[in-house]
CSV table of C-alpha atoms and ligand atoms in Angstrom, one decimal:
chain,number,residue,atom,x,y,z
K,1276,MET,CA,150.7,75.5,87.8
K,1277,LYS,CA,149.7,78.7,89.1
K,1278,LEU,CA,148.2,81.9,87.5
K,1279,ASP,CA,149.0,84.9,89.5
K,1280,LEU,CA,146.6,87.7,88.8
K,1281,THR,CA,147.5,90.0,91.7
K,1282,HIS,CA,148.9,92.7,89.5
K,1283,HIS,CA,145.5,92.9,87.7
K,1284,ARG,CA,144.2,96.0,89.4
K,1285,PRO,CA,141.4,97.6,87.4
K,1286,GLU,CA,140.5,101.0,88.2
K,1287,PHE,CA,137.0,102.4,88.3
K,1288,LEU,CA,137.0,106.1,87.4
K,1289,GLN,CA,134.2,106.6,84.7
K,1290,ALA,CA,131.4,108.0,86.9
K,1291,GLY,CA,129.7,108.2,90.2
K,1292,LEU,CA,126.2,107.5,91.4
K,1293,SER,CA,124.3,109.6,94.0
K,1294,ARG,CA,120.9,109.3,95.7
K,1295,ASP,CA,119.4,112.3,94.1
K,1296,GLU,CA,120.0,111.0,90.5
K,1297,LEU,CA,118.2,107.9,91.2
K,1298,ASP,CA,114.6,107.4,90.0
K,1299,ASP,CA,112.2,106.4,92.9
K,1300,ASN,CA,111.0,103.7,90.6
K,1301,PRO,CA,113.7,100.9,90.2
K,1302,PHE,CA,112.3,99.7,86.9
K,1303,LYS,CA,112.6,103.3,85.4
K,1304,GLN,CA,116.1,103.3,86.9
K,1305,PHE,CA,117.0,100.0,85.3
K,1306,LYS,CA,115.6,101.0,82.0
K,1307,LEU,CA,117.8,104.2,82.1
K,1308,TRP,CA,120.9,102.1,82.8
K,1309,PHE,CA,120.1,99.5,80.3
K,1310,GLU,CA,119.7,102.2,77.6
K,1311,GLN,CA,123.1,103.6,78.7
K,1312,ALA,CA,124.6,100.2,78.4
K,1313,GLU,CA,123.3,99.9,74.8
K,1314,GLN,CA,124.5,103.4,73.9
K,1315,ALA,CA,127.9,102.7,75.3
K,1316,ASP,CA,127.9,99.4,73.1
K,1317,VAL,CA,128.3,97.0,75.9
K,1318,ILE,CA,128.3,93.6,74.4
K,1319,ASN,CA,125.0,91.7,74.9
K,1320,PRO,CA,123.7,94.1,77.5
K,1321,SER,CA,120.6,91.8,77.8
K,1322,ALA,CA,122.8,88.7,78.9
K,1323,MET,CA,122.4,88.1,82.5
K,1324,SER,CA,123.7,85.6,85.0
K,1325,LEU,CA,121.0,83.6,86.7
K,1326,ALA,CA,121.6,81.9,90.0
K,1327,THR,CA,119.5,79.2,91.3
K,1328,SER,CA,119.6,76.8,94.1
K,1329,ASP,CA,117.5,73.7,95.0
K,1330,GLY,CA,118.7,74.2,98.6
K,1331,LEU,CA,121.5,71.7,98.3
K,1332,GLU,CA,123.3,72.8,95.2
K,1333,ILE,CA,123.8,76.4,93.8
K,1334,SER,CA,124.1,76.8,90.1
K,1335,LEU,CA,124.7,79.8,87.7
K,1336,ARG,CA,124.5,80.3,84.0
K,1337,THR,CA,123.9,83.2,81.5
K,1338,VAL,CA,120.5,83.6,79.9
K,1339,LEU,CA,119.1,86.4,77.8
K,1340,LEU,CA,116.4,89.0,79.2
K,1341,LYS,CA,113.8,89.1,76.7
K,1342,TYR,CA,111.6,91.8,78.3
K,1343,PHE,CA,110.9,93.4,81.6
K,1344,ASP,CA,108.3,95.7,83.2
K,1345,GLU,CA,107.0,96.4,86.6
K,1346,LYS,CA,105.8,92.7,86.8
K,1347,GLY,CA,109.4,91.5,86.5
K,1348,PHE,CA,112.2,90.3,84.3
K,1349,VAL,CA,111.5,87.6,81.7
K,1350,PHE,CA,113.6,85.0,80.0
K,1351,PHE,CA,112.8,81.8,78.2
K,1352,THR,CA,114.3,78.2,78.7
K,1353,ASN,CA,113.7,74.5,78.6
K,1354,TYR,CA,111.5,73.4,81.5
K,1355,ALA,CA,113.3,70.3,82.0
K,1356,SER,CA,116.7,72.0,82.2
K,1357,LYS,CA,118.7,72.1,85.5
K,1358,LYS,CA,117.8,75.7,86.2
K,1359,SER,CA,114.2,74.9,85.7
K,1360,LYS,CA,114.2,71.9,88.1
K,1361,GLN,CA,115.9,74.0,90.7
K,1362,MET,CA,113.5,77.0,90.2
K,1363,ASP,CA,110.4,74.6,90.5
K,1364,GLU,CA,111.9,73.2,93.6
K,1365,ASN,CA,112.8,76.4,95.1
K,1366,PRO,CA,111.3,79.5,93.4
K,1367,GLN,CA,113.7,82.1,94.3
K,1368,ALA,CA,116.5,83.3,92.0
K,1369,ALA,CA,119.0,86.1,91.5
K,1370,LEU,CA,120.1,87.8,88.4
K,1371,LEU,CA,123.4,89.9,87.7
K,1372,PHE,CA,123.9,92.2,84.7
K,1373,PRO,CA,127.7,92.5,84.4
K,1374,TRP,CA,128.1,95.8,82.5
K,1375,LEU,CA,131.8,95.9,83.1
K,1376,ALA,CA,132.6,98.2,80.2
K,1377,ILE,CA,130.8,101.0,81.9
K,1378,GLU,CA,132.0,99.9,85.4
K,1379,ARG,CA,128.3,98.9,86.4
K,1380,GLN,CA,126.6,95.9,87.6
K,1381,VAL,CA,122.9,95.5,88.6
K,1382,LYS,CA,121.7,92.7,90.7
K,1383,VAL,CA,118.3,91.4,91.2
K,1384,SER,CA,116.6,89.0,93.6
K,1385,GLY,CA,113.3,87.8,93.9
K,1386,ARG,CA,110.5,85.3,93.5
K,1387,VAL,CA,110.2,83.1,90.3
K,1388,GLU,CA,107.1,82.4,88.4
K,1389,ARG,CA,106.5,80.6,85.1
K,1390,VAL,CA,104.9,82.9,82.6
K,1391,SER,CA,101.5,81.8,81.1
K,1392,THR,CA,101.5,79.4,78.2
K,1393,VAL,CA,99.9,82.2,76.0
K,1394,GLU,CA,102.9,84.4,76.8
K,1395,SER,CA,105.4,81.7,76.0
K,1396,MET,CA,103.5,80.9,72.7
K,1397,ARG,CA,103.7,84.6,71.8
K,1398,TYR,CA,107.4,84.7,72.4
K,1399,PHE,CA,108.1,81.3,70.7
K,1400,ALA,CA,106.1,82.4,67.6
K,1401,SER,CA,108.4,85.5,67.3
K,1402,ARG,CA,111.6,83.3,67.2
K,1403,PRO,CA,113.3,82.3,63.8
K,1404,LYS,CA,112.2,79.0,62.7
K,1405,GLU,CA,115.7,77.5,63.2
K,1406,SER,CA,115.5,78.6,67.0
K,1407,GLN,CA,112.2,77.0,67.3
K,1408,LEU,CA,113.6,73.7,65.9
K,1409,GLY,CA,116.7,74.0,68.1
K,1410,ALA,CA,114.2,74.2,71.2
K,1411,TRP,CA,112.5,71.0,70.0
K,1412,ALA,CA,115.8,69.3,69.3
K,1413,SER,CA,117.5,69.8,72.6
K,1414,HIS,CA,117.0,67.9,75.9
K,1415,GLN,CA,118.7,70.8,77.7
K,1416,SER,CA,121.1,69.8,80.5
K,1417,SER,CA,120.8,66.2,79.8
K,1418,ILE,CA,124.0,64.2,78.7
K,1419,LEU,CA,124.5,64.2,75.1
K,1420,PRO,CA,126.6,61.3,73.5
K,1421,SER,CA,127.6,63.3,70.6
K,1422,ARG,CA,127.0,66.4,68.5
K,1423,GLN,CA,126.0,64.2,65.6
K,1424,LEU,CA,123.0,63.1,67.8
K,1425,LEU,CA,121.9,66.7,68.4
K,1426,LEU,CA,122.2,67.4,64.8
K,1427,SER,CA,120.1,64.4,63.7
K,1428,GLN,CA,117.5,65.4,66.3
K,1429,PHE,CA,117.4,68.8,64.8
K,1430,GLU,CA,116.9,67.2,61.2
K,1431,ALA,CA,114.2,65.0,62.6
K,1432,MET,CA,112.3,68.0,64.0
K,1433,LYS,CA,112.8,69.8,60.7
K,1434,ALA,CA,111.1,66.8,58.9
K,1435,LYS,CA,108.4,66.5,61.5
K,1436,PHE,CA,107.4,70.3,61.3
K,1437,LYS,CA,107.9,70.7,57.6
K,1438,GLN,CA,104.4,72.0,57.1
K,1439,GLY,CA,102.9,75.0,58.7
K,1440,GLU,CA,103.7,76.6,62.1
K,1441,ILE,CA,106.0,75.0,64.6
K,1442,PRO,CA,104.0,74.6,67.8
K,1443,LEU,CA,105.3,75.6,71.4
K,1444,PRO,CA,107.1,72.5,72.9
K,1445,ASP,CA,105.3,71.7,76.2
K,1446,PHE,CA,108.8,71.4,77.8
K,1447,TRP,CA,109.8,75.2,76.9
K,1448,GLY,CA,108.7,78.6,78.1
K,1449,GLY,CA,109.3,81.5,80.1
K,1450,TYR,CA,109.9,82.5,83.8
K,1451,ARG,CA,109.5,85.9,85.4
K,1452,ILE,CA,111.7,87.0,88.2
K,1453,ILE,CA,109.6,89.3,90.5
K,1454,PRO,CA,112.2,91.4,92.2
K,1455,GLU,CA,112.3,91.9,95.9
K,1456,THR,CA,115.6,93.8,95.7
K,1457,ILE,CA,117.4,95.6,92.8
K,1458,GLU,CA,120.9,96.9,93.4
K,1459,PHE,CA,122.8,99.4,91.2
K,1460,TRP,CA,126.6,99.3,91.6
K,1461,GLN,CA,128.8,101.9,90.0
K,1462,GLY,CA,132.7,101.4,90.3
K,1463,ARG,CA,134.6,104.3,91.9
K,1464,GLU,CA,138.1,105.4,92.7
K,1465,ASN,CA,140.1,103.5,95.6
K,1466,ARG,CA,137.4,100.8,95.7
K,1467,LEU,CA,134.9,103.2,97.3
K,1468,HIS,CA,132.2,102.3,95.0
K,1469,ASP,CA,128.6,103.5,95.0
K,1470,ARG,CA,125.8,100.9,95.8
K,1471,PHE,CA,122.1,101.6,96.0
K,1472,VAL,CA,119.6,98.9,96.8
K,1473,TYR,CA,115.8,99.2,96.3
K,1474,GLN,CA,114.0,96.9,98.5
K,1475,ARG,CA,110.2,96.1,98.3
K,1476,VAL,CA,108.7,96.3,101.7
K,1477,ASP,CA,104.9,95.9,101.7
K,1478,GLY,CA,104.6,96.9,98.0
K,1479,VAL,CA,106.7,100.1,98.7
K,1480,TRP,CA,110.2,100.6,97.3
K,1481,THR,CA,112.8,101.8,99.7
K,1482,ILE,CA,116.3,102.9,98.6
K,1483,SER,CA,119.4,102.4,100.9
K,1484,ARG,CA,123.0,103.2,100.2
K,1485,LEU,CA,125.2,100.1,100.9
K,1486,ALA,CA,129.0,100.1,101.8
K,1487,PRO,CA,131.0,99.0,99.0
T,1323,FMN,C1,125.1,85.0,76.0
T,1323,FMN,C2,124.3,83.5,76.5
T,1323,FMN,C3,123.0,83.7,76.4
T,1323,FMN,C4,122.3,82.6,76.7
T,1323,FMN,N1,120.9,82.7,76.8
T,1323,FMN,C5,120.1,81.6,77.2
T,1323,FMN,C6,118.7,81.8,77.3
T,1323,FMN,O1,118.0,82.7,77.1
T,1323,FMN,N2,117.9,80.5,77.7
T,1323,FMN,C7,118.5,79.4,78.0
T,1323,FMN,O2,117.9,78.5,78.3
T,1323,FMN,N3,120.0,79.3,77.9
T,1323,FMN,C8,120.7,80.3,77.4
T,1323,FMN,N4,122.1,80.1,77.4
T,1323,FMN,C9,122.7,78.9,77.8
T,1323,FMN,C10,122.9,78.8,79.3
T,1323,FMN,O3,123.9,79.5,79.8
T,1323,FMN,C11,122.9,77.4,79.8
T,1323,FMN,O4,124.0,76.8,79.2
T,1323,FMN,C12,121.7,76.5,79.5
T,1323,FMN,O5,120.6,77.3,79.8
T,1323,FMN,C13,121.7,75.2,80.4
T,1323,FMN,O6,121.7,75.7,81.7
T,1323,FMN,P1,121.3,74.7,83.0
T,1323,FMN,O7,121.8,73.4,82.7
T,1323,FMN,O8,122.0,75.4,84.2
T,1323,FMN,O9,119.9,74.8,83.1
T,1323,FMN,C14,122.8,81.4,77.1
T,1323,FMN,C15,124.3,81.4,77.2
T,1323,FMN,C16,125.1,82.5,76.8
T,1323,FMN,C17,126.5,82.4,76.9
């Protein structure tokens, strides 16, 4: 069996990116591109690939960016999941926003920190009740013998937390990726794409153009 995709030759003709249109502050630049992705109806612009490694194995998955500011990019997950074990072992990670409909990608790499319990509580409390129960019901990344078991765990949690607020599970919360580099990529004609990387050196952001 073979699938030959050599005839797939996407062209990138929508826009260019020059140094003088970049904000000196990479967070402001990210915010601008994020808003443009939303305006262009990119599907799930907050979906980002998260790459982690414990030093032996590399793994990758999609998570949802919940907020960002100059402190970093925050998402929430199960602290016993594979990604969490890898980040706890090796607190470095990379993110990728694949905004392919507008021929853009943004790459982020940096240090990882757990957010405070108060911060996780604040976000957890804002989630719909069913998502809160879902967090309680799933032992994320462990082998699950059947979907039926997951549904019965969900029902058990529903019964357990019938009354009042659903508390934050102690195995669930946020991580913040504190960027050391942020790269903005804009597809161009003839594969001569525009790439600019911001790098934080001694607390100051420098900007360099990279070869495509
Ligand atoms: C669009 C999308 C959004 C997702 N958002 C999250 C998220 O915010 N947090 C999360 O833990 N998993 C999220 N997932 C599921 C993860 O991709 C992954 O399956 C799960 O976190 C287990 O990953 P791990 O075993 O590598 O730890 C999302 C998946 C998709 C496709």
